[in-house]
PDB file of C-alpha atoms in Angstrom:
ATOM      1  CA  PHE M  58     115.792 118.403  56.871  1.00 60.00           C
ATOM      2  CA  ALA M  59     112.468 118.796  58.889  1.00 64.00           C
ATOM      3  CA  ASP M  60     113.090 115.392  60.365  1.00 82.00           C
ATOM      4  CA  PRO M  61     116.536 114.096  60.280  1.00 83.00           C
ATOM      5  CA  GLU M  62     115.727 110.879  61.895  1.00 88.00           C
ATOM      6  CA  LEU M  63     113.611 110.149  59.260  1.00 90.00           C
ATOM      7  CA  ALA M  64     115.711 111.173  56.913  1.00 88.00           C
ATOM      8  CA  GLU M  65     118.525 108.884  58.129  1.00 91.00           C
ATOM      9  CA  LEU M  66     115.920 105.852  58.423  1.00 93.00           C
ATOM     10  CA  ALA M  67     115.054 106.346  54.527  1.00 93.00           C
ATOM     11  CA  LEU M  68     118.804 106.217  53.497  1.00 95.00           C
ATOM     12  CA  GLY M  69     119.256 103.169  55.825  1.00 94.00           C
ATOM     13  CA  ILE M  70     116.526 101.508  53.818  1.00 95.00           C
ATOM     14  CA  LEU M  71     117.765 102.917  50.541  1.00 95.00           C
ATOM     15  CA  ALA M  72     121.436 101.975  51.274  1.00 96.00           C
ATOM     16  CA  VAL M  73     120.022  98.325  52.229  1.00 96.00           C
ATOM     17  CA  LEU M  74     118.427  97.809  49.380  1.00 96.00           C
ATOM     18  CA  ALA M  75     121.144  98.843  47.178  1.00 97.00           C
ATOM     19  CA  CYS M  76     123.262  95.966  48.172  1.00 96.00           C
ATOM     20  CA  GLU M  77     121.356  93.620  45.930  1.00 96.00           C
ATOM     21  CA  ALA M  78     120.861  94.127  41.726  1.00 96.00           C
ATOM     22  CA  ILE M  79     117.019  93.934  41.980  1.00 96.00           C
ATOM     23  CA  GLY M  80     116.987  96.775  44.690  1.00 96.00           C
ATOM     24  CA  ARG M  81     119.088  98.618  42.158  1.00 96.00           C
ATOM     25  CA  THR M  82     117.049  98.080  39.379  1.00 95.00           C
ATOM     26  CA  TYR M  83     114.333  99.477  41.671  1.00 95.00           C
ATOM     27  CA  ILE M  84     115.596 102.383  42.774  1.00 95.00           C
ATOM     28  CA  VAL M  85     117.343 103.750  39.534  1.00 93.00           C
ATOM     29  CA  ALA M  86     114.174 103.564  38.039  1.00 94.00           C
ATOM     30  CA  ASN M  87     113.647 107.102  38.963  1.00 92.00           C
ATOM     31  CA  LEU M  88     117.238 108.834  38.906  1.00 94.00           C
ATOM     32  CA  MET M  89     115.659 111.678  40.614  1.00 94.00           C
ATOM     33  CA  CYS M  90     116.561 109.562  43.658  1.00 93.00           C
ATOM     34  CA  VAL M  91     120.027 109.607  42.814  1.00 95.00           C
ATOM     35  CA  GLU M  92     120.145 113.271  42.252  1.00 96.00           C
ATOM     36  CA  ALA M  93     118.632 113.866  46.176  1.00 94.00           C
ATOM     37  CA  VAL M  94     121.034 111.477  47.304  1.00 95.00           C
ATOM     38  CA  VAL M  95     123.895 113.241  45.969  1.00 96.00           C
ATOM     39  CA  GLU M  96     122.418 116.356  47.528  1.00 95.00           C
ATOM     40  CA  ILE M  97     122.481 115.083  50.784  1.00 93.00           C
ATOM     41  CA  LEU M  98     126.067 113.776  50.200  1.00 93.00           C
ATOM     42  CA  LYS M  99     127.427 116.445  49.702  1.00 92.00           C
ATOM     43  CA  ALA M 100     125.388 118.912  52.251  1.00 91.00           C
ATOM     44  CA  GLN M 101     126.135 116.664  55.272  1.00 91.00           C
ATOM     45  CA  PRO M 102     129.407 116.534  57.554  1.00 89.00           C
ATOM     46  CA  LEU M 103     131.973 114.281  56.669  1.00 89.00           C
ATOM     47  CA  ASP M 104     131.505 111.126  58.501  1.00 91.00           C
ATOM     48  CA  SER M 105     127.842 111.933  60.082  1.00 92.00           C
ATOM     49  CA  SER M 106     125.183 109.335  60.265  1.00 92.00           C
ATOM     50  CA  MET M 107     123.694 110.667  57.297  1.00 94.00           C
ATOM     51  CA  HIS M 108     126.979 111.269  55.272  1.00 93.00           C
ATOM     52  CA  ILE M 109     127.541 107.393  55.859  1.00 95.00           C
ATOM     53  CA  GLN M 110     124.218 106.041  54.730  1.00 95.00           C
ATOM     54  CA  ALA M 111     124.330 108.355  51.945  1.00 96.00           C
ATOM     55  CA  LEU M 112     127.910 107.311  50.865  1.00 97.00           C
ATOM     56  CA  ALA M 113     127.079 103.491  51.159  1.00 97.00           C
ATOM     57  CA  ALA M 114     123.941 103.569  48.897  1.00 97.00           C
ATOM     58  CA  MET M 115     125.932 106.112  46.462  1.00 97.00           C
ATOM     59  CA  GLN M 116     128.822 103.429  46.102  1.00 98.00           C
ATOM     60  CA  ARG M 117     126.455 100.633  45.405  1.00 97.00           C
ATOM     61  CA  LEU M 118     124.513 102.865  43.042  1.00 97.00           C
ATOM     62  CA  SER M 119     127.580 103.574  41.035  1.00 97.00           C
ATOM     63  CA  LEU M 120     127.841  99.749  39.497  1.00 96.00           C
ATOM     64  CA  ARG M 121     124.926 100.976  37.348  1.00 96.00           C
ATOM     65  CA  ARG M 122     125.865 102.946  34.174  1.00 96.00           C
ATOM     66  CA  ALA M 123     122.906 105.396  34.307  1.00 96.00           C
ATOM     67  CA  PRO M 124     123.483 106.541  38.065  1.00 97.00           C
ATOM     68  CA  GLN M 125     127.361 106.689  36.889  1.00 98.00           C
ATOM     69  CA  ASP M 126     126.193 109.091  34.281  1.00 97.00           C
ATOM     70  CA  ARG M 127     124.149 111.291  36.286  1.00 97.00           C
ATOM     71  CA  MET M 128     126.564 111.178  39.431  1.00 98.00           C
ATOM     72  CA  ILE M 129     129.620 112.562  36.880  1.00 98.00           C
ATOM     73  CA  ALA M 130     127.019 115.277  35.707  1.00 98.00           C
ATOM     74  CA  LEU M 131     126.454 116.463  39.102  1.00 98.00           C
ATOM     75  CA  GLY M 132     129.932 116.588  40.272  1.00 97.00           C
ATOM     76  CA  ILE M 133     130.739 113.693  42.327  1.00 97.00           C
ATOM     77  CA  VAL M 134     133.985 112.880  40.763  1.00 97.00           C
ATOM     78  CA  GLU M 135     135.414 116.295  42.196  1.00 96.00           C
ATOM     79  CA  TRP M 136     133.543 115.704  45.452  1.00 95.00           C
ATOM     80  CA  VAL M 137     134.966 112.103  46.069  1.00 96.00           C
ATOM     81  CA  LEU M 138     138.707 113.609  44.925  1.00 95.00           C
ATOM     82  CA  GLY M 139     138.423 115.946  47.537  1.00 92.00           C
ATOM     83  CA  CYS M 140     136.980 113.628  50.370  1.00 92.00           C
ATOM     84  CA  LEU M 141     140.148 111.174  49.321  1.00 93.00           C
ATOM     85  CA  GLY M 142     142.387 114.099  48.993  1.00 88.00           C
ATOM     86  CA  TRP M 143     140.855 115.843  52.170  1.00 72.00           C
ATOM     87  CA  HIS M 144     140.613 119.212  50.390  1.00 60.00           C
ATOM     88  CA  GLY M 145     137.769 120.923  48.879  1.00 52.00           C
ATOM     89  CA  GLU M 146     135.166 123.325  50.065  1.00 49.00           C
ATOM     90  CA  ALA M 147     132.996 120.706  51.428  1.00 46.00           C
ATOM     91  CA  ILE M 148     135.361 118.638  52.875  1.00 49.00           C
ATOM     92  CA  GLN M 149     136.134 118.608  56.809  1.00 53.00           C
ATOM     93  CA  GLY M 150     139.255 117.368  58.004  1.00 63.00           C
ATOM     94  CA  MET M 151     140.553 113.674  57.559  1.00 80.00           C
ATOM     95  CA  PRO M 152     138.077 111.110  56.140  1.00 89.00           C
ATOM     96  CA  SER M 153     137.397 107.706  58.382  1.00 92.00           C
ATOM     97  CA  GLU M 154     138.544 104.363  56.995  1.00 94.00           C
ATOM     98  CA  PHE M 155     134.922 104.029  55.675  1.00 96.00           C
ATOM     99  CA  SER M 156     134.927 107.242  53.695  1.00 95.00           C
ATOM    100  CA  LEU M 157     138.161 106.278  52.437  1.00 96.00           C
ATOM    101  CA  GLU M 158     136.872 102.619  51.250  1.00 97.00           C
ATOM    102  CA  PHE M 159     133.711 103.560  49.890  1.00 97.00           C
ATOM    103  CA  GLY M 160     134.840 106.644  48.319  1.00 97.00           C
ATOM    104  CA  SER M 161     137.667 104.958  46.625  1.00 98.00           C
ATOM    105  CA  ALA M 162     135.284 102.112  45.485  1.00 98.00           C
ATOM    106  CA  MET M 163     132.958 104.538  44.066  1.00 98.00           C
ATOM    107  CA  LEU M 164     135.773 106.719  42.160  1.00 98.00           C
ATOM    108  CA  MET M 165     136.810 103.368  40.696  1.00 98.00           C
ATOM    109  CA  ASN M 166     133.417 102.584  39.331  1.00 98.00           C
ATOM    110  CA  LEU M 167     133.118 106.468  37.924  1.00 98.00           C
ATOM    111  CA  ALA M 168     136.512 105.559  36.527  1.00 98.00           C
ATOM    112  CA  LEU M 169     135.058 103.260  34.130  1.00 97.00           C
ATOM    113  CA  ARG M 170     133.103 105.899  32.309  1.00 97.00           C
ATOM    114  CA  THR M 171     135.015 108.218  29.382  1.00 97.00           C
ATOM    115  CA  GLU M 172     133.498 111.389  31.157  1.00 98.00           C
ATOM    116  CA  GLY M 173     134.705 110.080  34.726  1.00 98.00           C
ATOM    117  CA  LYS M 174     138.193 109.376  33.192  1.00 98.00           C
ATOM    118  CA  ARG M 175     138.408 113.125  31.976  1.00 97.00           C
ATOM    119  CA  ARG M 176     137.133 114.559  34.960  1.00 98.00           C
ATOM    120  CA  CYS M 177     139.629 112.526  36.963  1.00 98.00           C
ATOM    121  CA  HIS M 178     142.719 113.681  34.751  1.00 97.00           C
ATOM    122  CA  LYS M 179     141.459 117.304  35.202  1.00 97.00           C
ATOM    123  CA  HIS M 180     141.532 117.280  38.775  1.00 96.00           C
ATOM    124  CA  ASP M 181     144.690 115.453  39.177  1.00 95.00           C
ATOM    125  CA  ALA M 182     143.554 111.783  40.328  1.00 97.00           C
ATOM    126  CA  LEU M 183     147.078 110.676  39.998  1.00 97.00           C
ATOM    127  CA  SER M 184     148.168 112.745  43.048  1.00 95.00           C
ATOM    128  CA  VAL M 185     145.468 111.318  45.025  1.00 95.00           C
ATOM    129  CA  ALA M 186     145.968 107.696  44.141  1.00 97.00           C
ATOM    130  CA  LEU M 187     150.107 108.200  44.651  1.00 95.00           C
ATOM    131  CA  ASN M 188     149.074 108.997  48.466  1.00 93.00           C
ATOM    132  CA  LEU M 189     146.607 106.335  49.001  1.00 95.00           C
ATOM    133  CA  MET M 190     148.750 103.372  46.958  1.00 95.00           C
ATOM    134  CA  GLU M 191     150.391 102.163  50.130  1.00 94.00           C
ATOM    135  CA  HIS M 192     147.504 102.340  52.475  1.00 94.00           C
ATOM    136  CA  TRP M 193     147.200  99.609  54.801  1.00 93.00           C
ATOM    137  CA  ASN M 194     143.893  98.554  53.788  1.00 95.00           C
ATOM    138  CA  PRO M 195     143.935  96.355  51.150  1.00 95.00           C
ATOM    139  CA  GLN M 196     140.481  96.990  50.088  1.00 97.00           C
ATOM    140  CA  ILE M 197     141.316 100.779  49.351  1.00 97.00           C
ATOM    141  CA  ARG M 198     144.737  99.997  47.341  1.00 97.00           C
ATOM    142  CA  THR M 199     142.544  97.355  45.409  1.00 97.00           C
ATOM    143  CA  HIS M 200     140.024 100.443  44.352  1.00 98.00           C
ATOM    144  CA  ILE M 201     143.015 102.928  43.634  1.00 98.00           C
ATOM    145  CA  ASN M 202     144.794 100.508  41.676  1.00 98.00           C
ATOM    146  CA  GLY M 203     141.517  99.641  39.743  1.00 98.00           C
ATOM    147  CA  THR M 204     141.118 103.386  39.002  1.00 98.00           C
ATOM    148  CA  LEU M 205     144.345 103.947  37.910  1.00 98.00           C
ATOM    149  CA  TYR M 206     144.171 100.782  35.240  1.00 98.00           C
ATOM    150  CA  SER M 207     141.173 102.757  34.030  1.00 98.00           C
ATOM    151  CA  LEU M 208     142.861 106.198  33.889  1.00 98.00           C
ATOM    152  CA  LEU M 209     145.725 104.980  32.223  1.00 98.00           C
ATOM    153  CA  SER M 210     143.636 103.794  29.104  1.00 96.00           C
ATOM    154  CA  LEU M 211     143.485 107.713  28.167  1.00 96.00           C
ATOM    155  CA  PRO M 212     146.838 108.488  26.503  1.00 96.00           C
ATOM    156  CA  SER M 213     146.876 112.251  28.140  1.00 95.00           C
ATOM    157  CA  PHE M 214     146.715 110.427  31.555  1.00 97.00           C
ATOM    158  CA  ARG M 215     149.640 108.202  30.799  1.00 97.00           C
ATOM    159  CA  ALA M 216     151.978 110.661  29.247  1.00 96.00           C
ATOM    160  CA  ASP M 217     151.071 112.959  32.574  1.00 96.00           C
ATOM    161  CA  ALA M 218     151.972 109.852  34.839  1.00 97.00           C
ATOM    162  CA  ARG M 219     155.033 108.903  32.970  1.00 97.00           C
ATOM    163  CA  SER M 220     156.340 112.416  33.095  1.00 97.00           C
ATOM    164  CA  ARG M 221     155.451 112.164  37.083  1.00 97.00           C
ATOM    165  CA  GLY M 222     157.400 109.071  37.768  1.00 97.00           C
ATOM    166  CA  LEU M 223     154.628 106.916  38.447  1.00 98.00           C
ATOM    167  CA  GLN M 224     156.810 104.076  36.850  1.00 97.00           C
ATOM    168  CA  GLY M 225     159.404 104.271  39.592  1.00 98.00           C
ATOM    169  CA  VAL M 226     157.069 104.507  42.284  1.00 97.00           C
ATOM    170  CA  LEU M 227     154.764 101.357  40.792  1.00 98.00           C
ATOM    171  CA  ARG M 228     158.293  99.295  40.532  1.00 98.00           C
ATOM    172  CA  ALA M 229     159.166 100.334  44.193  1.00 97.00           C
ATOM    173  CA  ILE M 230     156.130  99.058  45.434  1.00 97.00           C
ATOM    174  CA  HIS M 231     155.684  95.998  43.356  1.00 97.00           C
ATOM    175  CA  GLN M 232     159.246  95.347  44.770  1.00 97.00           C
ATOM    176  CA  GLN M 233     158.060  95.571  48.509  1.00 96.00           C
ATOM    177  CA  ALA M 234     154.814  93.669  47.841  1.00 96.00           C
ATOM    178  CA  ALA M 235     157.127  90.684  46.213  1.00 96.00           C
ATOM    179  CA  SER M 236     159.454  90.475  49.046  1.00 96.00           C
ATOM    180  CA  MET M 237     156.626  90.389  51.514  1.00 94.00           C
ATOM    181  CA  GLY M 238     154.709  87.398  49.164  1.00 95.00           C
ATOM    182  CA  ASP M 239     151.649  89.883  48.591  1.00 94.00           C
ATOM    183  CA  GLU M 240     150.520  88.442  45.030  1.00 96.00           C
ATOM    184  CA  ILE M 241     147.578  90.024  44.937  1.00 95.00           C
ATOM    185  CA  SER M 242     149.149  93.376  45.169  1.00 95.00           C
ATOM    186  CA  LYS M 243     152.112  92.460  42.837  1.00 97.00           C
ATOM    187  CA  ARG M 244     149.756  91.142  40.113  1.00 97.00           C
ATOM    188  CA  GLN M 245     147.873  94.466  40.262  1.00 97.00           C
ATOM    189  CA  LEU M 246     151.048  96.222  40.286  1.00 98.00           C
ATOM    190  CA  GLU M 247     152.162  94.623  37.064  1.00 98.00           C
ATOM    191  CA  TYR M 248     148.963  95.346  35.390  1.00 97.00           C
ATOM    192  CA  LEU M 249     149.471  98.772  36.109  1.00 98.00           C
ATOM    193  CA  LEU M 250     152.719  98.523  34.912  1.00 98.00           C
ATOM    194  CA  GLU M 251     151.821  97.210  31.434  1.00 97.00           C
ATOM    195  CA  GLN M 252     148.894  99.616  31.113  1.00 97.00           C
ATOM    196  CA  LEU M 253     151.787 102.504  31.765  1.00 97.00           C
ATOM    197  CA  ALA M 254     153.792 100.768  28.661  1.00 96.00           C
ATOM    198  CA  LEU M 255     151.322 101.347  26.260  1.00 93.00           C
ATOM    199  CA  PRO M 256     152.217 103.193  23.169  1.00 89.00           C
ATOM    200  CA  ASN M 257     150.675 106.808  22.859  1.00 78.00           C
ATOM    201  CA  ALA M 258     148.909 105.779  20.127  1.00 68.00           C
ATOM    202  CA  ALA M 259     146.326 103.289  22.310  1.00 63.00           C
ATOM    203  CA  GLY M 260     143.276 104.737  23.080  1.00 65.00           C
ATOM    204  CA  ASP M 261     140.699 104.658  25.489  1.00 59.00           C
ATOM    205  CA  GLY M 262     138.477 101.202  25.904  1.00 52.00           C
ATOM    206  CA  ALA M 263     134.885 100.724  26.340  1.00 45.00           C
ATOM    207  CA  ALA M 264     133.117 102.923  28.898  1.00 47.00           C
ATOM    208  CA  GLY M 265     131.389  99.978  31.613  1.00 47.00           C
ATOM    209  CA  THR M 266     128.476  97.905  31.184  1.00 45.00           C
ATOM    210  CA  ALA M 267     124.980  97.978  32.263  1.00 52.00           C
ATOM    211  CA  GLU M 268     125.959  96.696  36.034  1.00 61.00           C
ATOM    212  CA  GLY M 269     129.320  98.747  35.845  1.00 53.00           C
ATOM    213  CA  GLY M 270     131.805  95.824  35.984  1.00 51.00           C
ATOM    214  CA  GLY M 271     133.385  97.693  38.699  1.00 58.00           C
ATOM    215  CA  GLY M 272     133.649  96.953  42.212  1.00 62.00           C
ATOM    216  CA  GLY M 273     132.465  97.858  45.314  1.00 60.00           C
ATOM    217  CA  SER M 274     133.247  97.665  49.149  1.00 63.00           C
ATOM    218  CA  GLY M 275     131.157  96.213  52.345  1.00 51.00           C
ATOM    219  CA  GLY M 276     128.061  94.561  51.303  1.00 40.00           C
TER     220      GLY M 276
END
């Protein structure tokens, strides 16, 4: 960038605007803005100032269907799985708590889309989820559980998860949550076990709403 300080300031303003629904509406009126932020996110070093601002903006924009579709087409599912799993050509080292929290929130939102689900399955989101399901940060756990809930609506993912022992993992974590009195985690895990037990004929559901219904971190 010709002026990194100006670019960082612009990203900061964008991230703040994206906090509010009216701001997101303004930004996504031109999806070239989303494309530009995706380019920055992929190009900047992990957890640099510009990376943090870009990730915050993208996570908030990932609440909307049109940006979700554009992000998925531009390879953000693959990028965020690389970030959360600490691998991939563009990923250097272990991500910070911020990147894990906002990255997992963005993944949860993108997994609402049918194509997002397919890409998550293709690029082994299950391994990433298994590594983060017991993370100490409850927000990250919630995002990972939400992602899994969406992915388990795919019969192919469900079959893969069963064959890899997800049921046993979920039951063990559920037992631990129950012993600790963690009712939120306990309930989330019960939903996942119910989803995992669906018959193979049960297929994918709706692919999200205009303001995605997902969730997200940090205001």
